[in-house]
Coordinates of C-alpha atoms and ligand atoms in Angstrom, one line a residue:
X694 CA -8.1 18.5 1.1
X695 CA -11.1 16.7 2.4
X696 CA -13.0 15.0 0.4
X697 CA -17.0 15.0 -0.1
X698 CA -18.2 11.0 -0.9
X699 CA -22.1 10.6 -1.7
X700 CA -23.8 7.3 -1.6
X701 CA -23.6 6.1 -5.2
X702 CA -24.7 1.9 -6.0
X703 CA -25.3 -0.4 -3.4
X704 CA -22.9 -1.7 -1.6
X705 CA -23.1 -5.1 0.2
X706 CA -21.3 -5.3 4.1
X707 CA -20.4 -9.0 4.6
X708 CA -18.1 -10.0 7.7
X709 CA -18.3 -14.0 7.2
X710 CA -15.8 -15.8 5.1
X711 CA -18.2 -18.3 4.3
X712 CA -20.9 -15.7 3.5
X713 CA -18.0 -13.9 0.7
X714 CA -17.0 -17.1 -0.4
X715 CA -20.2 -18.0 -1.4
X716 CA -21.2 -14.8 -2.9
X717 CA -17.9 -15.2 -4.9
X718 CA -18.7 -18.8 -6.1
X719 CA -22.2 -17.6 -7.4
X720 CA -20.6 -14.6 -9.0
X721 CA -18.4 -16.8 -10.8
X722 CA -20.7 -19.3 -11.2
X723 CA -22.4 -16.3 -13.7
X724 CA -20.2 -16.0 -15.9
X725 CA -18.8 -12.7 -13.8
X726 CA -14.8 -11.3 -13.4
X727 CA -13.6 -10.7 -10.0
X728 CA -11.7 -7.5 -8.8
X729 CA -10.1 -7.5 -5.3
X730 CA -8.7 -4.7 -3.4
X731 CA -7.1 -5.5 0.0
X732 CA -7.0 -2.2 2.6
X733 CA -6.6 -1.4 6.3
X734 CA -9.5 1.2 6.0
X735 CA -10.0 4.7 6.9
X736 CA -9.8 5.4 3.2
X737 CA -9.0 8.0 0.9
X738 CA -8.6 9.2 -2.7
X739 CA -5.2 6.8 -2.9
X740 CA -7.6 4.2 -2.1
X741 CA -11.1 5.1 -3.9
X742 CA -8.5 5.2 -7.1
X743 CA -7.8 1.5 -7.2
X744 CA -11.9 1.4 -6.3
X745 CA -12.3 3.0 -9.7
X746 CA -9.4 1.0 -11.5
X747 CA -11.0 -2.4 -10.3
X748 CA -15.1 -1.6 -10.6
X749 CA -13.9 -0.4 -14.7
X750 CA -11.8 -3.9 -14.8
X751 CA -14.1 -6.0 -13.4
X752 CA -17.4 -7.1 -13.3
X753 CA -17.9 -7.1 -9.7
X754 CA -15.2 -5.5 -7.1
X755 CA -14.5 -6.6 -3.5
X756 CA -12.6 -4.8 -1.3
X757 CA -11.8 -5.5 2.6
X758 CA -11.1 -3.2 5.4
X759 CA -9.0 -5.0 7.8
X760 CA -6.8 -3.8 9.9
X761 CA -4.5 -7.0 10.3
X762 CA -2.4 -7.3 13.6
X763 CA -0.2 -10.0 12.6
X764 CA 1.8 -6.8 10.2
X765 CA 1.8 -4.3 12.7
X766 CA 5.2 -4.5 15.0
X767 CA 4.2 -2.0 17.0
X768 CA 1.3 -2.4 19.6
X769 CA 0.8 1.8 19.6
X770 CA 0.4 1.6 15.6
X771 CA -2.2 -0.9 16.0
X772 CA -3.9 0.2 18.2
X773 CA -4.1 4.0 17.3
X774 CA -4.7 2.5 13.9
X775 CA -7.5 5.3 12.3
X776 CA -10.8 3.4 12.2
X777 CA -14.1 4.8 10.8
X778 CA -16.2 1.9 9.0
X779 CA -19.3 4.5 8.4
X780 CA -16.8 6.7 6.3
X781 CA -15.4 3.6 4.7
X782 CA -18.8 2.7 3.2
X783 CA -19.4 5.8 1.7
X784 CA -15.8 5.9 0.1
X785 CA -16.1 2.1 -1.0
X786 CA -19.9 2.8 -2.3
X787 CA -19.2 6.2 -4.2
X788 CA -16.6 4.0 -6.4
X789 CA -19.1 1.3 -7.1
X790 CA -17.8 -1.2 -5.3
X791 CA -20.0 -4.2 -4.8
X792 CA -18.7 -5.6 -1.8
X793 CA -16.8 -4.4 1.4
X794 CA -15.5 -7.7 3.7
X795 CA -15.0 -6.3 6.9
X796 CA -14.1 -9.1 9.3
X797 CA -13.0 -9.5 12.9
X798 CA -9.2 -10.5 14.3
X799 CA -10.9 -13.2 15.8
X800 CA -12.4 -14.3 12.0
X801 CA -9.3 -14.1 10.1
X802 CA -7.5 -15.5 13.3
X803 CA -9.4 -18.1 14.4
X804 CA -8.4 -19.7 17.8
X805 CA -5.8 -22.5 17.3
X806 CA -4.4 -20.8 13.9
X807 CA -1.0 -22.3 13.5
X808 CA 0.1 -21.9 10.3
X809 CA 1.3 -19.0 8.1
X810 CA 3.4 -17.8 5.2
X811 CA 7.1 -16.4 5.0
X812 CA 8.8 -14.0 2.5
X813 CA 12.2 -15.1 1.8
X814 CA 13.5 -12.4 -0.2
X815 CA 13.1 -8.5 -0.4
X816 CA 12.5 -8.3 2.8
X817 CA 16.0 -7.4 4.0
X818 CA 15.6 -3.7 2.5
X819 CA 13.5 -0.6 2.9
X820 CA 10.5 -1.2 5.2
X821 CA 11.4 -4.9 5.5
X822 CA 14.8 -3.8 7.6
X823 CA 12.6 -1.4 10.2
X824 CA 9.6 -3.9 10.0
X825 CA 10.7 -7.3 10.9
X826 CA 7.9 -9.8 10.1
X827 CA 5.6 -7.1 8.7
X828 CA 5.7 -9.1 5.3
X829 CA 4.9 -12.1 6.4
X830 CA 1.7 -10.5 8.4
X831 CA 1.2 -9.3 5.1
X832 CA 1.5 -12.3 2.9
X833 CA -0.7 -14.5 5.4
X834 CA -3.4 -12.3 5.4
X835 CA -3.6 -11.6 1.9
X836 CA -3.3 -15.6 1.2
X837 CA -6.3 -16.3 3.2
X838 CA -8.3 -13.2 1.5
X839 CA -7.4 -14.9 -2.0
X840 CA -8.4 -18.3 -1.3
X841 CA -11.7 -16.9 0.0
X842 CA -12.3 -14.4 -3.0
X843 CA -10.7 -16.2 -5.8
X844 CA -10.1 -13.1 -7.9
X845 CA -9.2 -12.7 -11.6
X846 CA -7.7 -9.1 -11.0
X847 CA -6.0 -7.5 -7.6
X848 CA -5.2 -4.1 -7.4
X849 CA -2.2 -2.5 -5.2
X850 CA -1.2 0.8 -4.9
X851 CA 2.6 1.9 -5.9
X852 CA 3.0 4.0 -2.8
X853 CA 3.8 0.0 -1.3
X854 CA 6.1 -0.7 -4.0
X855 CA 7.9 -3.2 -2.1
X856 CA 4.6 -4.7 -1.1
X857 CA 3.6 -4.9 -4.7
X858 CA 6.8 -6.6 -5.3
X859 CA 6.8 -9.2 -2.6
X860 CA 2.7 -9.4 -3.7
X861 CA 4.3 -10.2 -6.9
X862 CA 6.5 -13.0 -5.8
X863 CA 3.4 -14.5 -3.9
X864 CA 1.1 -14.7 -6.5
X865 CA 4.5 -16.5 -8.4
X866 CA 5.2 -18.9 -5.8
X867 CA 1.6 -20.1 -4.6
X868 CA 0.6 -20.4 -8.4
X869 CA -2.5 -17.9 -7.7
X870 CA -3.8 -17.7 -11.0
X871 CA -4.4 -13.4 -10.3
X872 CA -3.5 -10.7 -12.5
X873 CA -1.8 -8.0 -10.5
X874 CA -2.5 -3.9 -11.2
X875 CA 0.0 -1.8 -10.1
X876 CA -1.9 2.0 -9.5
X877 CA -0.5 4.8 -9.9
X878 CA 0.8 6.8 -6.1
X879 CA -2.2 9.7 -5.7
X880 CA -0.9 12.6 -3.8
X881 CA -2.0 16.0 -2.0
X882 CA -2.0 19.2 -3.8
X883 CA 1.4 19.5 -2.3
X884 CA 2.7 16.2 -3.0
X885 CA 2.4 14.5 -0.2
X886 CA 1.4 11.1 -1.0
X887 CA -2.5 10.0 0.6
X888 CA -2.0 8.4 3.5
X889 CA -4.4 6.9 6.6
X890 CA -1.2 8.1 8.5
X891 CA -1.4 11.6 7.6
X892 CA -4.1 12.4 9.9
X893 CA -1.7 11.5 12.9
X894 CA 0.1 14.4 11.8
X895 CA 0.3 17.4 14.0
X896 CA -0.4 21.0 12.1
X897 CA 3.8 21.6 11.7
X898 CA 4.6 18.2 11.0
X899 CA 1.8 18.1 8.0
X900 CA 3.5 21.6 7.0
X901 CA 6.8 19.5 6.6
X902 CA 6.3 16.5 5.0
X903 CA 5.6 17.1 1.8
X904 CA 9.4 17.7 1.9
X905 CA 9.7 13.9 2.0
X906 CA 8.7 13.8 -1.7
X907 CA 10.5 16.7 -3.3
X908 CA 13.3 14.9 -1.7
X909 CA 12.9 12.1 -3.6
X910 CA 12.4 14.3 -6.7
X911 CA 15.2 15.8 -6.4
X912 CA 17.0 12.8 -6.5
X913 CA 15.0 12.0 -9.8
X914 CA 16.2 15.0 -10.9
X915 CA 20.1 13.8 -10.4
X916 CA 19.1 11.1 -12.5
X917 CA 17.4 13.2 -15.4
X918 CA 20.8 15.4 -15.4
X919 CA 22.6 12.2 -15.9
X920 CA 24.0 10.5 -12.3
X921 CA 23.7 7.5 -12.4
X922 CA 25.7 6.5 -9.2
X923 CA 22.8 5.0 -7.0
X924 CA 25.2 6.4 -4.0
X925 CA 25.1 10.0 -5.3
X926 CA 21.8 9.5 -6.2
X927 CA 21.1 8.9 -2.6
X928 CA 23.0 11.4 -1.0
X929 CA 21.3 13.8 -3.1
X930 CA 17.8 12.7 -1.5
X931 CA 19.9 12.8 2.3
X932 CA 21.2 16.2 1.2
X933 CA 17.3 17.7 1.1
X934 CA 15.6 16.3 4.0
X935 CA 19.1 17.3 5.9
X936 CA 18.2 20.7 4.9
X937 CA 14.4 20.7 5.1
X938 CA 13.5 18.4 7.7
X939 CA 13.5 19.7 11.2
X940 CA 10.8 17.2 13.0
X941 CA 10.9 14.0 10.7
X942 CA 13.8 11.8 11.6
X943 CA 14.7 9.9 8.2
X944 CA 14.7 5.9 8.5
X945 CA 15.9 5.0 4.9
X946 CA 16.6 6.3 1.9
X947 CA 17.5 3.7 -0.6
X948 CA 18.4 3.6 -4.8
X949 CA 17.6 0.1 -5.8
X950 CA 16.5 -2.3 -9.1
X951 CA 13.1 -2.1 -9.2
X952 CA 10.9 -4.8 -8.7
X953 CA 14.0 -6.6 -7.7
X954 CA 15.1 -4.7 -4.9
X955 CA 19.0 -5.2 -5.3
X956 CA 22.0 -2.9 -5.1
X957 CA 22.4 -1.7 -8.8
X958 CA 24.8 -3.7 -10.7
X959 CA 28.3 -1.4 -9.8
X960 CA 26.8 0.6 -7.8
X961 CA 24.9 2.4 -11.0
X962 CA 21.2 2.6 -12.3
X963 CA 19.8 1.4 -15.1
X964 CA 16.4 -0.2 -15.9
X965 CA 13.8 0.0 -13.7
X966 CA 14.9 1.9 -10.8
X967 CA 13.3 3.1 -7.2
X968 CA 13.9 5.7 -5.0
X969 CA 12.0 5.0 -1.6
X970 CA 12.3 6.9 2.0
X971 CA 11.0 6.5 5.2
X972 CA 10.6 9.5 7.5
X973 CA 9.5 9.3 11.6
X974 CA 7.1 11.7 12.6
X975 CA 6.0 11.8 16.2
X976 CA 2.8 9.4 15.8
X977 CA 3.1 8.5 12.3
X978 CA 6.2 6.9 9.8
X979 CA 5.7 8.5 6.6
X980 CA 6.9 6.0 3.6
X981 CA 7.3 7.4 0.0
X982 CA 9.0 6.7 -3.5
X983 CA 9.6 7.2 -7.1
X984 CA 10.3 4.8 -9.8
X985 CA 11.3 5.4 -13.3
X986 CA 13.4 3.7 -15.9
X987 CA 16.7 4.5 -16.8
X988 CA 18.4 4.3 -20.6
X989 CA 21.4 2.0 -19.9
X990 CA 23.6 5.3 -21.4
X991 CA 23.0 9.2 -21.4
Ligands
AMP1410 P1 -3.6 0.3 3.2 O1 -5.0 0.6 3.6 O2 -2.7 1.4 3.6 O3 -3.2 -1.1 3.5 O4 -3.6 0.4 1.6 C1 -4.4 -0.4 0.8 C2 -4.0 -0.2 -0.7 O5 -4.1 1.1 -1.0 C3 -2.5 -0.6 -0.9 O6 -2.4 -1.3 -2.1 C4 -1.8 0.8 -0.9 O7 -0.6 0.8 -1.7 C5 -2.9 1.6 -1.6 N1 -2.7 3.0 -1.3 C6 -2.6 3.6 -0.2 N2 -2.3 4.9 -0.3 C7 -2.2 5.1 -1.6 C8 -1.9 6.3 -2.4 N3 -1.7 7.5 -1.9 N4 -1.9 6.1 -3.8 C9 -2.2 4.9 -4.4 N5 -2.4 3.8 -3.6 C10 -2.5 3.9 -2.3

């Protein structure tokens, strides 16, 4: 469903990092809390919910739109990449968001750039496998964002739970001294979880894909009734996009520890758990998942 966004509080457009670091400092400087939220744009309700999570967190929120090429593999994605900045503003300034950064390629990038980061683990599963370097596009970018911003809070959606992992491990290893929010996955009426993708759906591939997440509730279902065989578990989800997906051609589907992102110990769950897909449409790759925890005994 579309949504309506009004203009609500001002909101402040800065595309120099030196202009949002000083803005930060002075923020700080007042006593203030930080909220960051890190997006590619062309934003939705997923999105305007971590808005609203950060502006009643913090005392002032920053969020960037930046679509960052170093995490994009494929030069189509990119570049068909759903860009509308004048829709972005009224999302981000509905929420009460104080300040969207919106730099260039050529900003963030600057000439001569030589040096980036590298995820050494979790990055062998799920999107990691089909997305080779896409992590590290990620991690780079969002290390330069936090130096500049400095936040006390970040905010992350769970519809990138192995982002919000790996976000996890950076925040470990670089000692930023960030609190990380995991928010909850919003969804369509349907189920379909919000996506800037969605729109590259044609009309009878939207029809089909909120099949991509009663799949994985039916696998969360196998788990409620007591499987606890990850490879069952799976099969289960393979089973119901075999029978209900006749356009999406399924990357993965994967049972795994949560935030970990190992094999379950023997092959069976228990503790945190995920169940995560990824399904090909013909101009989009829808990603979804689930994750619950499981008693170590039924
Ligand atoms: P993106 O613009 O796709 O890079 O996403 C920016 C942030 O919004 C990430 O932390 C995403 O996980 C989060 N996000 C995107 N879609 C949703 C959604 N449907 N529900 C919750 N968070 C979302």
């Amino acid at each position: 469903m579309k949504q309506t966004y009004v203009r609500g509080t001002s909101l402040r457009l800065i595309s120099e990092p030196a202009e949002l670091a000083a803005f930060c400092r002075e923020r700080k400087q007042r006593g203030e809390t930080i909220g960051f939220v890190p997006t590619m744009g062309a934003l939705h309700e997923g999105h305007a919910s971590l808005f609203r999570e950060a502006v009643a967190q913090s005392d002032c929120t920053i969020i960037s739109v930046f679509v960052n090429p170093a995490q994009f593999g494929d030069p189509d994605d990119y570049q068909y990449y759903p860009r509308d900045l004048a829709h972005d503003r009224l999302v981000a300034e509905h929420a009460g968001v104080t300040v969207l950064f919106c730099p260039s390629a050529e900003t963030m990038y600057p000439e001569g750039t030589s040096v980036s980061a590298h995820v050494a683990a979790k990055t062998d599963v799920l999107c990691g496998q089909s997305r080779p370097g896409h992590f590290d596009g990620v991690v780079t970018i969002l290390t330069k964002l936090f130096a500049l911003i400095q936040p006390d809070c970040v905010f992350f959606g769970m519809k990138d739970a192995q982002q919000v992992a790996i976000v996890d491990d950076l925040l470990h290893s670089f000692l930023f001294p960030i609190k990380l929010v995991a928010c909850p996955i919003v969804r369509e009426a349907d189920g379909l979880a919000r996506s800037s993708r969605n729109a590259r759906l044609t009309t009878e591939e939207r029809s089909e894909a909120p099949h991509v997440s009663r799949g994985l509730q039916a696998g969360l279902e196998a788990v409620r009734d007591g499987c606890r065989e990850a490879a069952a578990i799976g099969q289960t989800v393979k089973d119901y996009y075999q029978q209900h997906l006749t356009i999406g051609r399924v990357d993965y589907v994967d049972v795994l520890t949560y935030p970990g992102l190992t094999s379950p110990p023997d092959g069976m769950v228990t503790g945190r758990f995920i169940i995560a897909s990824a399904v090909y449409y013909s101009k989009a790759r829808l990603i979804d998942n689930v994750t619950e925890h499981c008693p170590a005994s039924v």
